[in-house]
PDB file of C-alpha atoms in Angstrom:
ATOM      1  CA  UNK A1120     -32.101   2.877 -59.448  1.00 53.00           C
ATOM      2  CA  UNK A1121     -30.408  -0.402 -59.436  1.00 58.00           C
ATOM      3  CA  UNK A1122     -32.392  -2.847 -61.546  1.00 60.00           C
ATOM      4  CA  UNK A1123     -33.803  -0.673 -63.218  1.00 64.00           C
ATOM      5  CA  UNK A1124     -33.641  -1.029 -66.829  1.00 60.00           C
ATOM      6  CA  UNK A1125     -33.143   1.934 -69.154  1.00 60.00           C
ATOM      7  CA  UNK A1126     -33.270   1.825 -72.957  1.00 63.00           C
ATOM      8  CA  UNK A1127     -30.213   3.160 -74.686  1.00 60.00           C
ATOM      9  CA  UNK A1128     -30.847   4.183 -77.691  1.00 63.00           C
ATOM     10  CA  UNK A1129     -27.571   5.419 -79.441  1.00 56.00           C
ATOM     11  CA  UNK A1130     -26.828   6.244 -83.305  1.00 58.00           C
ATOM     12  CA  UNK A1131     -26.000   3.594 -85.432  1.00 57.00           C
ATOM     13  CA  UNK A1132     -22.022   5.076 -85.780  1.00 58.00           C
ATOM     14  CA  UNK A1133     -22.205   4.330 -81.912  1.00 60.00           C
ATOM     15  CA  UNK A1134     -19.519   2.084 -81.372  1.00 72.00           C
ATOM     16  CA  UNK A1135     -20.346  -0.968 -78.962  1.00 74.00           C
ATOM     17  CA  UNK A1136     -17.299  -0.434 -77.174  1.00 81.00           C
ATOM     18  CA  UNK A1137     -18.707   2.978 -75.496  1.00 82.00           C
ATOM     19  CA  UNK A1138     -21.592   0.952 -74.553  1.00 81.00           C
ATOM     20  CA  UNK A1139     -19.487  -1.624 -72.655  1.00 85.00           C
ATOM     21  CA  UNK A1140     -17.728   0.884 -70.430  1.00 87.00           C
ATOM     22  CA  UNK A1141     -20.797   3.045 -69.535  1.00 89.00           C
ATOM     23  CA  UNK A1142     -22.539  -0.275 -68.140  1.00 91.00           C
ATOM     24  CA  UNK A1143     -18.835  -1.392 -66.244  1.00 92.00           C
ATOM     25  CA  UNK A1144     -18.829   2.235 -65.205  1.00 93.00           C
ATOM     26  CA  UNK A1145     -22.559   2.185 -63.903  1.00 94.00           C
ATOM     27  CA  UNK A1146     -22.175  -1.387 -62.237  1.00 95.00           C
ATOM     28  CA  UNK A1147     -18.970  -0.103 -60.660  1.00 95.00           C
ATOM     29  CA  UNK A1148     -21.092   3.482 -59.238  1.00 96.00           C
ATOM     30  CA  UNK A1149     -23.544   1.033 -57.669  1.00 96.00           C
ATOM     31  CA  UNK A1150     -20.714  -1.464 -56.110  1.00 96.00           C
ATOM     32  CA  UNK A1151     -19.556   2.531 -54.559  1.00 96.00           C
ATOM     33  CA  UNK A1152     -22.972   3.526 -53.177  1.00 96.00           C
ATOM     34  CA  UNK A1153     -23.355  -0.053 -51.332  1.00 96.00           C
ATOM     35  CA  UNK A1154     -19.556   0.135 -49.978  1.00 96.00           C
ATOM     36  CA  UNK A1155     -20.448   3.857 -48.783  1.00 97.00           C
ATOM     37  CA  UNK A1156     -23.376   2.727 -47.046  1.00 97.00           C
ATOM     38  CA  UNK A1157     -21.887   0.474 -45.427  1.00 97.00           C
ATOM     39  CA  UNK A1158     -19.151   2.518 -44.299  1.00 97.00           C
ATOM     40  CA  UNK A1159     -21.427   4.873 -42.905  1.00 97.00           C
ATOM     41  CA  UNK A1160     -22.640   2.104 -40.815  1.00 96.00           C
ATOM     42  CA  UNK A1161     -19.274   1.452 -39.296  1.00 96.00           C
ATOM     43  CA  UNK A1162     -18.472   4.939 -38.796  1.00 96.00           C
ATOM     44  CA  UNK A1163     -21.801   5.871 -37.190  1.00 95.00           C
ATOM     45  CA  UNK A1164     -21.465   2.237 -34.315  1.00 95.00           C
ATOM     46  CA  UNK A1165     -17.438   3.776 -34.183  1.00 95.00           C
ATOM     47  CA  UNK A1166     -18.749   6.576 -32.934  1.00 94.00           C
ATOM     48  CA  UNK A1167     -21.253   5.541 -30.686  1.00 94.00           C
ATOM     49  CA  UNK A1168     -18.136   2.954 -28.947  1.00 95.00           C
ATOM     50  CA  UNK A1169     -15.669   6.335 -29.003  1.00 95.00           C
ATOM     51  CA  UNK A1170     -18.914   8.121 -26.985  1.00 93.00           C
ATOM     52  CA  UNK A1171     -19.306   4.727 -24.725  1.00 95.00           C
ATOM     53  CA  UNK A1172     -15.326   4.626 -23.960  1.00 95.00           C
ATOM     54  CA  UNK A1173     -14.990   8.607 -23.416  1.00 95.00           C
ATOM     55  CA  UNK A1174     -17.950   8.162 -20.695  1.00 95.00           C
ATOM     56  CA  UNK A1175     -16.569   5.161 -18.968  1.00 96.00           C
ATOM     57  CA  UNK A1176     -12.965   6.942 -19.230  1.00 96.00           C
ATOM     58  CA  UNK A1177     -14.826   9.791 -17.799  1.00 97.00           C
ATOM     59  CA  UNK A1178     -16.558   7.423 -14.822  1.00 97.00           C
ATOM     60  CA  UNK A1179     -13.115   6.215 -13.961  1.00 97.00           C
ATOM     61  CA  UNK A1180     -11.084   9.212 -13.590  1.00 97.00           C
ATOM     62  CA  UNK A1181     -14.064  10.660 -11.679  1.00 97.00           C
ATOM     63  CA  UNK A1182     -13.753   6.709  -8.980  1.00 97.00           C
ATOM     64  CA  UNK A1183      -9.643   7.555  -9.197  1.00 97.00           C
ATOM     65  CA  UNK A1184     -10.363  11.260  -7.895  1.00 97.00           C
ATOM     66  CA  UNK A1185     -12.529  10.248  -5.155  1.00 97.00           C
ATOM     67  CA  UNK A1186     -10.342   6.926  -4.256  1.00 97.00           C
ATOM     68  CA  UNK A1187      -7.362   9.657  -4.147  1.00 97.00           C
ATOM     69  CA  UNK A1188      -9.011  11.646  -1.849  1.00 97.00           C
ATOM     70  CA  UNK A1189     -10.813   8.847   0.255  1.00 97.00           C
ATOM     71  CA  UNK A1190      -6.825   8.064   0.534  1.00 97.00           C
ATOM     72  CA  UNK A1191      -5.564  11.377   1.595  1.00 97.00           C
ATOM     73  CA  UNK A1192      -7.814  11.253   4.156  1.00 97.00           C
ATOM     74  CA  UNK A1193      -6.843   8.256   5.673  1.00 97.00           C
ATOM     75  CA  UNK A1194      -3.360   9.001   5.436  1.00 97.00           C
ATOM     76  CA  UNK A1195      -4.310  11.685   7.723  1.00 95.00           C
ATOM     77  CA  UNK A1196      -6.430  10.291  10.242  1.00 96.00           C
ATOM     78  CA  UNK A1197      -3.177   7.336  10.034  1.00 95.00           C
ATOM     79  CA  UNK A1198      -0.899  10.638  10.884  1.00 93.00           C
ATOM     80  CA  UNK A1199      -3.363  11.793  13.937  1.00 92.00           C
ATOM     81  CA  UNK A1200      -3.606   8.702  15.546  1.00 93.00           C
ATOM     82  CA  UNK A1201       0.158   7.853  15.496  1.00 91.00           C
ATOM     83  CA  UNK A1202       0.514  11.617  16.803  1.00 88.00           C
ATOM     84  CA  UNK A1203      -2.059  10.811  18.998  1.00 86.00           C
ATOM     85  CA  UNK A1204       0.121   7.246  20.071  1.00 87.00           C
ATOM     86  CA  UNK A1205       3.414   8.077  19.935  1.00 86.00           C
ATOM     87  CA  UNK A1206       3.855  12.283  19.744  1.00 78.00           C
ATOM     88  CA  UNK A1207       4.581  14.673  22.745  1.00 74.00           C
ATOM     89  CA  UNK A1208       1.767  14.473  25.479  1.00 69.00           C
ATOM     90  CA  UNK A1209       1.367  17.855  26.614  1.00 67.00           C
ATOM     91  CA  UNK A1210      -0.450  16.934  29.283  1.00 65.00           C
ATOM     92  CA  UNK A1211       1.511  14.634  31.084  1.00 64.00           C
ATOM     93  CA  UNK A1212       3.073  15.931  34.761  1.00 62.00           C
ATOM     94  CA  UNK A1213       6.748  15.084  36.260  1.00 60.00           C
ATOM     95  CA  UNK A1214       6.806  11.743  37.667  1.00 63.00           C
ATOM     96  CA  UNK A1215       7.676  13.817  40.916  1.00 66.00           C
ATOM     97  CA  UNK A1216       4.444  16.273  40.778  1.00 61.00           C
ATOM     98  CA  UNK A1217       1.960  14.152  43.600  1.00 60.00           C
ATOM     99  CA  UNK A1218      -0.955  16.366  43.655  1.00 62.00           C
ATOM    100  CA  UNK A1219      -2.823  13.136  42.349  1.00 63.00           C
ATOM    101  CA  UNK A1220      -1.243  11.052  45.233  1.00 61.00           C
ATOM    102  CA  UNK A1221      -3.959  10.310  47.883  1.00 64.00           C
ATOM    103  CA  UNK A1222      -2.417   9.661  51.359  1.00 63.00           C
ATOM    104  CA  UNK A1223      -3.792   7.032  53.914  1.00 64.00           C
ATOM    105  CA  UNK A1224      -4.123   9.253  56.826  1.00 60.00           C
ATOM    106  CA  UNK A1225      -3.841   6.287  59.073  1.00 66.00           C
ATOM    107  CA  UNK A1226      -0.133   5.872  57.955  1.00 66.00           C
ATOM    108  CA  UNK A1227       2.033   8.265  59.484  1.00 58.00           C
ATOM    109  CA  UNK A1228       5.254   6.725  59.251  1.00 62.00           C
ATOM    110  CA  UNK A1229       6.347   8.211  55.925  1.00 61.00           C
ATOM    111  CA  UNK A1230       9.176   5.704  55.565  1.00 62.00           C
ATOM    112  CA  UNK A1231      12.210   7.176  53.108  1.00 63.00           C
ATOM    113  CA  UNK A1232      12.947   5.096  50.032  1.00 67.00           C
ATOM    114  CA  UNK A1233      15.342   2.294  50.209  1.00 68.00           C
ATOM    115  CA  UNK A1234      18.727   2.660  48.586  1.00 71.00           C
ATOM    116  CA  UNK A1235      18.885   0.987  45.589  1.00 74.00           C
ATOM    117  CA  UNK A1236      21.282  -2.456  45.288  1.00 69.00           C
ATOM    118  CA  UNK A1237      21.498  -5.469  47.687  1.00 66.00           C
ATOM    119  CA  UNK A1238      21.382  -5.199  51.465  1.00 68.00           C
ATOM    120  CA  UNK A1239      24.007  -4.532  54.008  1.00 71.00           C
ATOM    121  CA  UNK A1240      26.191  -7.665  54.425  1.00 69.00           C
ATOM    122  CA  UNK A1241      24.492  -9.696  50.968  1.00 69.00           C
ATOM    123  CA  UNK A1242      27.275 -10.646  48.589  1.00 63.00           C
ATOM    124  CA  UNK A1243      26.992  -8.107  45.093  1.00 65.00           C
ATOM    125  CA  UNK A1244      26.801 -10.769  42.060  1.00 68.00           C
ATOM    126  CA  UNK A1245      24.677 -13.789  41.343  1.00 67.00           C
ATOM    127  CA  UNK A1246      27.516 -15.747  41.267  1.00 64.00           C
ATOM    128  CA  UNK A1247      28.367 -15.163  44.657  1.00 63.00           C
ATOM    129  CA  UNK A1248      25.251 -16.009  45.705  1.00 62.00           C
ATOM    130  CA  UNK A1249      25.282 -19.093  44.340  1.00 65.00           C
ATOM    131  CA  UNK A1250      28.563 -20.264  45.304  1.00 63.00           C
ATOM    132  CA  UNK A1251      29.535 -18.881  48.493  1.00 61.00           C
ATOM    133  CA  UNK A1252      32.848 -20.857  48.814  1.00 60.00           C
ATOM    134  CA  UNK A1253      33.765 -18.569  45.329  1.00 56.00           C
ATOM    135  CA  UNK A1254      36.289 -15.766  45.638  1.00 56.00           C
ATOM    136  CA  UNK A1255      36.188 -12.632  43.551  1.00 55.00           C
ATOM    137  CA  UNK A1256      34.136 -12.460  40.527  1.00 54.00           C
ATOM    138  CA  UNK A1257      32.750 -15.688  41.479  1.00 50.00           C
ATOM    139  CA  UNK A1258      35.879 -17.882  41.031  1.00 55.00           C
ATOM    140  CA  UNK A1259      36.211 -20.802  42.938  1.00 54.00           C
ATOM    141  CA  UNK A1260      38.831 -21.620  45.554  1.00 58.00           C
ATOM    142  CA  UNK A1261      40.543 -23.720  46.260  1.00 57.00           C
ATOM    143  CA  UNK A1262      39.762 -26.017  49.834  1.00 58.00           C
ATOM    144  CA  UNK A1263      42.265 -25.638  52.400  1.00 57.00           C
ATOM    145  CA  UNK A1264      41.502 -29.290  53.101  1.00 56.00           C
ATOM    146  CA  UNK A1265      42.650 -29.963  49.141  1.00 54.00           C
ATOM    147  CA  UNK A1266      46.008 -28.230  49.353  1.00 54.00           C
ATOM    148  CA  UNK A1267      46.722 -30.534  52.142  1.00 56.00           C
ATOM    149  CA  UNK A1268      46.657 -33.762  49.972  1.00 55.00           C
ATOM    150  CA  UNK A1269      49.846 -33.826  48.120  1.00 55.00           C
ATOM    151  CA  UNK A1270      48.346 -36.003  45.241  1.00 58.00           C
ATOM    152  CA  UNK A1271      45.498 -33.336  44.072  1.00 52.00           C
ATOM    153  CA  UNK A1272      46.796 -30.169  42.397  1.00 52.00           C
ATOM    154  CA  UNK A1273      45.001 -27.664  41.910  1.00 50.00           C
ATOM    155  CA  UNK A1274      44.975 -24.969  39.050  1.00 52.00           C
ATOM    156  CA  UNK A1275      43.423 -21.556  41.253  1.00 51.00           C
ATOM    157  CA  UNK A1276      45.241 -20.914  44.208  1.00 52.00           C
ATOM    158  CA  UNK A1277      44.031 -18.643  47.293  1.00 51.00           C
ATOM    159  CA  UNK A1278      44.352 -14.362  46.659  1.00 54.00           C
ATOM    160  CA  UNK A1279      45.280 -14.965  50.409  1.00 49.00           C
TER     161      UNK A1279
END
């Protein structure tokens, strides 16, 4: 319709006037239609980004839900195994139980355990092994032969 040219024909008593606003009024109806168009345009691609969005939305919650329980399953396998390392073990025996314990059946001097802590006659602390000349708790003495001298003094004197 737009381009078209129509033929007014209007009574002489027509004042020009009316015929200026029915053409502003007509241009202004056909500025409308093309800004509708176009706005039908945008509103029809808006729709097909809300439908692309709402499916990848829909693709990501579906990745979260399976991620979730891809994790609760390793969180339980995690739980087993530390069970598994560190929990009770039912099936361990007393360290005294030696139904397992193969004997040589050559050896038949079954010899008892040895007391624990050093031998008969062995001095008790490290220190005393070190320094034999040392008196209790590993202290040294002092030499008879240097309480003889009268010049040396000495600061630990003999328990004896």
């Amino acid at each position: 319709m737009a381009g078209q040219l129509v033929q007014i024909s209007c009574p002489i008593d027509f004042f020009p006037e009316s015929v200026a606003l029915v053409e502003s009024q007509y241009q202004e109806l056909v500025e409308l239609r093309a800004d509708r168009r176009r706005l039908e345009r945008e509103n029809l691609e808006f729709r097909q980004q809300v439908g692309y969005w709402k499916s990848r939305h829909r693709d990501a919650l579906l990745r979260i839900a399976a991620l979730e329980q891809k994790i609760e399953q390793l969180e339980g396998e995690k739980q087993k195994l530390h069970a598994d390392l560190f929990g009770r073990r039912s099936e361990t025996k007393p360290l005294n139980d030696r139904s397992n314990h193969l004997d040589d059946p050559q050896n038949d001097s079954q010899h008892p355990k040895r007391k624990r802590g050093p031998a008969t006659g062995e001095p008790r602390t490290p220190a005393a092994r070190l320094f034999p000349a040392a008196g209790p708790r590993g202290i040294p003495q002092a030499s008879p032969r240097a309480m003889c001298l009268p010049g040396l003094r000495s600061t630990v004197t003999s328990p004896n």
